[in-house]
Coordinates of C-alpha atoms and ligand atoms in Angstrom, one line a residue:
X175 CA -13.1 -7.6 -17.0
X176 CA -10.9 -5.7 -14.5
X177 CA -12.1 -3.0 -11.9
X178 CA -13.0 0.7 -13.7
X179 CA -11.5 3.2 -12.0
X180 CA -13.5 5.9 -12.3
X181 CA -11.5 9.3 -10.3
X182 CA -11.6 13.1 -10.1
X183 CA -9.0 15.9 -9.3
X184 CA -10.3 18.8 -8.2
X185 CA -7.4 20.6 -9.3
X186 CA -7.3 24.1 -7.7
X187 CA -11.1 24.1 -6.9
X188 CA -13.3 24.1 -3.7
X189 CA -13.5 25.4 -0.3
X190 CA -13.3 23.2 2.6
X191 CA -17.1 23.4 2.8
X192 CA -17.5 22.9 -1.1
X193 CA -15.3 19.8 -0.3
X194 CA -17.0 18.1 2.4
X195 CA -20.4 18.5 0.6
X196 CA -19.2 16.7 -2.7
X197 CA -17.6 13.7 -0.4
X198 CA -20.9 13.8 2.3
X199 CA -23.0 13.3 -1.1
X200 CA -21.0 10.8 -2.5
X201 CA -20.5 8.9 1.1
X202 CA -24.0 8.5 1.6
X203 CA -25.0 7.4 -2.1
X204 CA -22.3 4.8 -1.8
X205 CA -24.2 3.4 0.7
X206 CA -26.6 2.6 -0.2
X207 CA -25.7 2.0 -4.4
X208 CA -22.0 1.0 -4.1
X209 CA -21.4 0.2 -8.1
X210 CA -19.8 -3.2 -9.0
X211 CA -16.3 -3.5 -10.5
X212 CA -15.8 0.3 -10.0
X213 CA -13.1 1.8 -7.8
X214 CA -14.2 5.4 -7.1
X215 CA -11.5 8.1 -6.2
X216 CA -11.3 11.6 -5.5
X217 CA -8.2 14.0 -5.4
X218 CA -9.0 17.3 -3.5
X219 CA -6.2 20.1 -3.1
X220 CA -4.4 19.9 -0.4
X221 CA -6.1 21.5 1.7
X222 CA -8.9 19.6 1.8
X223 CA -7.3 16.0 1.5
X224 CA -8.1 14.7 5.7
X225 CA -11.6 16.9 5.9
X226 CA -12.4 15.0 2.4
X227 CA -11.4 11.6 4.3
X228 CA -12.6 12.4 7.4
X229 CA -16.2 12.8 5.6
X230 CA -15.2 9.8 3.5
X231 CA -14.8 8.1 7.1
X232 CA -12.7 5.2 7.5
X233 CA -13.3 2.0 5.7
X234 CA -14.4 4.4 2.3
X235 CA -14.7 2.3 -1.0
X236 CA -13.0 5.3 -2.2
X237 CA -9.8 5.9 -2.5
X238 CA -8.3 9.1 -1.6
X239 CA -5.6 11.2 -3.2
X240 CA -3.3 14.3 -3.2
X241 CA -2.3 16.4 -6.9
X242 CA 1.3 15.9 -6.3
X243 CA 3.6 15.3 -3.8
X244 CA 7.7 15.7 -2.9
X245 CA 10.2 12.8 -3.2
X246 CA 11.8 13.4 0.0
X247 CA 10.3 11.9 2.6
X248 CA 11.0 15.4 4.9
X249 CA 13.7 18.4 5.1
X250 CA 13.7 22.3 3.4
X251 CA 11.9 22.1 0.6
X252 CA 9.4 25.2 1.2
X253 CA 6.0 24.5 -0.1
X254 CA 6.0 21.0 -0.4
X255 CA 4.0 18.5 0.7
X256 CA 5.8 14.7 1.3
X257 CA 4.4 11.3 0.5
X258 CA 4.7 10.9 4.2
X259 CA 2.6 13.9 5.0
X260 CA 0.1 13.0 2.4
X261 CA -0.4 9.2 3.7
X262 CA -0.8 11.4 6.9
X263 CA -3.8 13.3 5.8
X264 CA -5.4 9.9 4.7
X265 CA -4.1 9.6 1.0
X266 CA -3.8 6.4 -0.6
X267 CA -2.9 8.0 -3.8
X268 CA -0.5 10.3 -5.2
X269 CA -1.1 11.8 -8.9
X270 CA 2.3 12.5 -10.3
X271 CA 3.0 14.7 -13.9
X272 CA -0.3 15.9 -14.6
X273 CA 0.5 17.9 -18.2
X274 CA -0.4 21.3 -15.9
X275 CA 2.0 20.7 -13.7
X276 CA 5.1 19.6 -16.1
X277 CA 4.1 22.7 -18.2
X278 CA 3.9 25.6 -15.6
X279 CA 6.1 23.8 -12.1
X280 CA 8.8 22.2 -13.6
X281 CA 7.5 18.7 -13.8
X282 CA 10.0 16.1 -15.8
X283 CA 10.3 12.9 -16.7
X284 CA 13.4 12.4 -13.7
X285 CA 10.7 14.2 -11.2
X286 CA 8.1 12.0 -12.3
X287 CA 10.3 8.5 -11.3
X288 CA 11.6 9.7 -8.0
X289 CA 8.0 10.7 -7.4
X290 CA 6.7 7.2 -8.5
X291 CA 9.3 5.8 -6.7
X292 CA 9.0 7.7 -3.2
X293 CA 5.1 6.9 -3.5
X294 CA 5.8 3.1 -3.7
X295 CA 8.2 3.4 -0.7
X296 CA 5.4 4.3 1.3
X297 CA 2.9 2.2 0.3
X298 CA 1.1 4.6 -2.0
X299 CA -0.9 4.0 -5.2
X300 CA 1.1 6.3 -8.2
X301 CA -1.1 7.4 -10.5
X302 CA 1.3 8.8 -13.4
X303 CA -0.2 11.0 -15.9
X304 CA 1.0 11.4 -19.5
X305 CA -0.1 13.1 -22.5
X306 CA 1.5 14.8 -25.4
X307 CA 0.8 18.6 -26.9
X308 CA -0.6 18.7 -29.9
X309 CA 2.2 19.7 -31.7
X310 CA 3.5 16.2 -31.0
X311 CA 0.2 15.0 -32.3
X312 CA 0.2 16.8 -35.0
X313 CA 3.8 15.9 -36.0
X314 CA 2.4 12.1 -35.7
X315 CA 4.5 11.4 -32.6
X316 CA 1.9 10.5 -30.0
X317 CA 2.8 6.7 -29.2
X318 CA 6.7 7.5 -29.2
X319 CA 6.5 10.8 -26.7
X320 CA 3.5 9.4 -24.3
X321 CA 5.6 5.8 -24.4
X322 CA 9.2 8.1 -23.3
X323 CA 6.8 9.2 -20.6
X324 CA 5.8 6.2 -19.3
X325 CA 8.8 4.2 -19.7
X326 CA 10.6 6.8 -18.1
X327 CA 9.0 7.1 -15.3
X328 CA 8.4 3.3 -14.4
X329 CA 11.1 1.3 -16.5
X330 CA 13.3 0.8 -13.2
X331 CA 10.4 -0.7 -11.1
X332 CA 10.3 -4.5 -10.8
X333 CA 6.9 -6.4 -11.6
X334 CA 5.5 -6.3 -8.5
X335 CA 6.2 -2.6 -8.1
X336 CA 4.7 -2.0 -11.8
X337 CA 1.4 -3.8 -10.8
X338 CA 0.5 -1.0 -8.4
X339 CA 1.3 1.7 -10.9
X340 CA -1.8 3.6 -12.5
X341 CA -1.7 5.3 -15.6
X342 CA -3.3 8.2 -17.0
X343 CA -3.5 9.0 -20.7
X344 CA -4.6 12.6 -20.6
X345 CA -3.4 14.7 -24.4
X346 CA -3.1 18.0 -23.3
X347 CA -5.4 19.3 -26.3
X348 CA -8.5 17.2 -24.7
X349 CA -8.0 18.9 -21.5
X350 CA -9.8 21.4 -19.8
X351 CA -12.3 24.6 -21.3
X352 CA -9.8 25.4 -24.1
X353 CA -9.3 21.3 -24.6
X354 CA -12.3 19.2 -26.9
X355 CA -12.8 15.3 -26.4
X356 CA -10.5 13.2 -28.2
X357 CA -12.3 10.9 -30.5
X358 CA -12.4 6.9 -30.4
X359 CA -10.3 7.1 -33.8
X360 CA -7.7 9.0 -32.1
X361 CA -7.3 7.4 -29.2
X362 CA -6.7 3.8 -30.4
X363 CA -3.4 4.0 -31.4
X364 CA -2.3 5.2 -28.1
X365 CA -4.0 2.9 -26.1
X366 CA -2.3 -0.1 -28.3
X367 CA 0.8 1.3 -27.7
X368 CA 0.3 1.5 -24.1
X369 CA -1.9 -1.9 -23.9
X370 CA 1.2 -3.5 -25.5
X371 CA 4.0 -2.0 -22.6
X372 CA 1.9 -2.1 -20.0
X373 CA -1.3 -4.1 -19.9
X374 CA -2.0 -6.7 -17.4
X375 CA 1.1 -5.5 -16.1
X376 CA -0.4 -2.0 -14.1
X377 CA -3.2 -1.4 -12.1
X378 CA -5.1 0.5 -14.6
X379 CA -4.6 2.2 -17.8
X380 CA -7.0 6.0 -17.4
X381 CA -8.1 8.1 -20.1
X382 CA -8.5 11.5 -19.2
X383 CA -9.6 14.9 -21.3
X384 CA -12.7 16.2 -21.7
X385 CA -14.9 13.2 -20.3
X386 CA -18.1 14.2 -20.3
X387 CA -21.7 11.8 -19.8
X388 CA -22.5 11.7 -23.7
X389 CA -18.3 10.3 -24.9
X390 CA -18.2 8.5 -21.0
X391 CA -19.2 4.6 -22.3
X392 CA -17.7 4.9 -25.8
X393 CA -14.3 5.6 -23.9
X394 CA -14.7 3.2 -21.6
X395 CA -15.4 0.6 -24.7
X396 CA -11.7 1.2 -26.2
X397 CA -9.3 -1.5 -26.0
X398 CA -7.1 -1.5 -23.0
X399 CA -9.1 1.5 -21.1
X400 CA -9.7 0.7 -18.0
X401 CA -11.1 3.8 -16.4
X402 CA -12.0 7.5 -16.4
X403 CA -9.7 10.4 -14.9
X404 CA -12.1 13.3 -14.9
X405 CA -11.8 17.0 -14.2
X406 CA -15.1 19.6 -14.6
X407 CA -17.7 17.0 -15.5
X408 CA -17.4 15.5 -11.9
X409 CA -16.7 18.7 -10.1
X410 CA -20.7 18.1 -9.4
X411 CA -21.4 15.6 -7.1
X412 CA -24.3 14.6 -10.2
X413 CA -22.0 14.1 -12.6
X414 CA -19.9 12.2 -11.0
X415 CA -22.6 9.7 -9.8
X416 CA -23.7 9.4 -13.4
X417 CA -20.4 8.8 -14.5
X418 CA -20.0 5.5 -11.7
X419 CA -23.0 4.4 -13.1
X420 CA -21.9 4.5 -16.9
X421 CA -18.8 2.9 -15.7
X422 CA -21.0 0.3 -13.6
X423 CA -23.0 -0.3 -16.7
X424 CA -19.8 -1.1 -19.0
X425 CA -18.3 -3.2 -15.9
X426 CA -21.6 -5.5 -16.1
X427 CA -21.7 -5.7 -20.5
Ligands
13P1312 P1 -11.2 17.8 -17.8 O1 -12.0 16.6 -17.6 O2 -11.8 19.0 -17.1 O3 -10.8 18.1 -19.2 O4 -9.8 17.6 -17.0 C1 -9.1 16.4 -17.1 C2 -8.0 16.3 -16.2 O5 -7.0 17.1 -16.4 C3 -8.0 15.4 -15.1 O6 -6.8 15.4 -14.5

């Protein structure tokens, strides 16, 4: 069995305060319960990425991230944050094409690879989200649009790029308040069709939408998921420990 990763993005949640009591809680619980074959992660705005890993302290089990980040490494691109800068603040990951921010900032397919690409360079961990609308589902085209996604993004990295690639499979309809869980049913098409491009050959292969403690080990139990990308239901320190150890429990069946 390889490592669950188990993550949260805090999308545009939390004060700095907020912040540093979510990672002082999870800190000292790692301590002294670290779960086996989990990798823990946390992705706080910006704003908080180096008081989140200065709480973390150095040496954390758990990996640290930013929501996005530029392709340039520096220059005149107002209101960006590089991959530089971010590996500055103490992020060893680097979410790229969430479905929020190809919908509302512009996010494509040729954004997505340079991103992918400038967070290799520096020796980050992409974590490329994908996920189609459910108009696409609807129209039966899920394993096509979420496999033009993927491939786009990655089909120019080499093998020993690819391995450090994660991957999110996040359907926009399961995400979020208006979003509901997809079911097992639904989801194993997708994840065949991305277990058959990409498995054993990335890092990990993330479901995310609407994870929440009661669908947590059932997801985790279909073929080719290995882990959890998680939004509101580990926004509470609680949840998110109970979600580690669901994805500890599955890591030890
Ligand atoms: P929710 O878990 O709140 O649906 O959010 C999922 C998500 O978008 C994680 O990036």
């Amino acid at each position: 069995m390889s490592t669950l990763w188990v993550g949260t993005s805090w999308k545009m949640n939390k004060t700095l305060a907020e912040g540093r009591a979510w990672a002082s809680g999870l800190r000292d619980h790692l301590a002294e319960e670290m779960p086996a074959g989990v990798q823990p992660f946390v992705i706080p705005s910006f704003t908080a990425t180096a008081a989140v890993g200065d709480v973390l302290g150095e040496g954390s089990p758990v990996l640290l991230g930013v929501q996005n980040a530029h392709w340039e490494d520096a220059g005149a691109w107002t209101g960006e944050v590089s991959v530089p800068q971010a590996k500055d603040a103490g992020a060893r990951i680097v979410e790229i094409g969430h479905s929020e921010r190809r919908e509302h900032f512009g996010e494509t397919v040729e954004t997505t690879r340079l991103k992918v690409a400038a967070a290799l360079r520096h020796g980050l961990t992409p974590l490329l989200c994908i996920g189609e609308s459910l108009e696409v589902k609807d129209a039966g085209g899920t394993s096509e649009f979420i496999l033009d996604q993927a491939l786009g993004a990655l089909e120019t990295l080499d093998e020993q790029q690819l391995a450090r690639v994660v991957v999110a499979y996040e359907p926009i309809w399961a995400i979020g308040e208006k979003g509901r869980p997809a079911t097992t049913e639904e989801l194993i098409a997708p994840f065949a069709a991305l277990g058959e491009a990409f498995g054993g050959k990335v890092a990990g292969l993330l479901y995310g939408g609407s994870v929440n403690l009661d669908n947590a080990a059932e997801l985790l139990g279909i073929e080719h998921v290995t882990g959890l990308f998680v939004g509101r239901t580990a926004w509470q320190l609680e949840g998110y420990l109970e979600l580690l150890r669901i994805a500890e429990a599955h890591a030890a069946s």
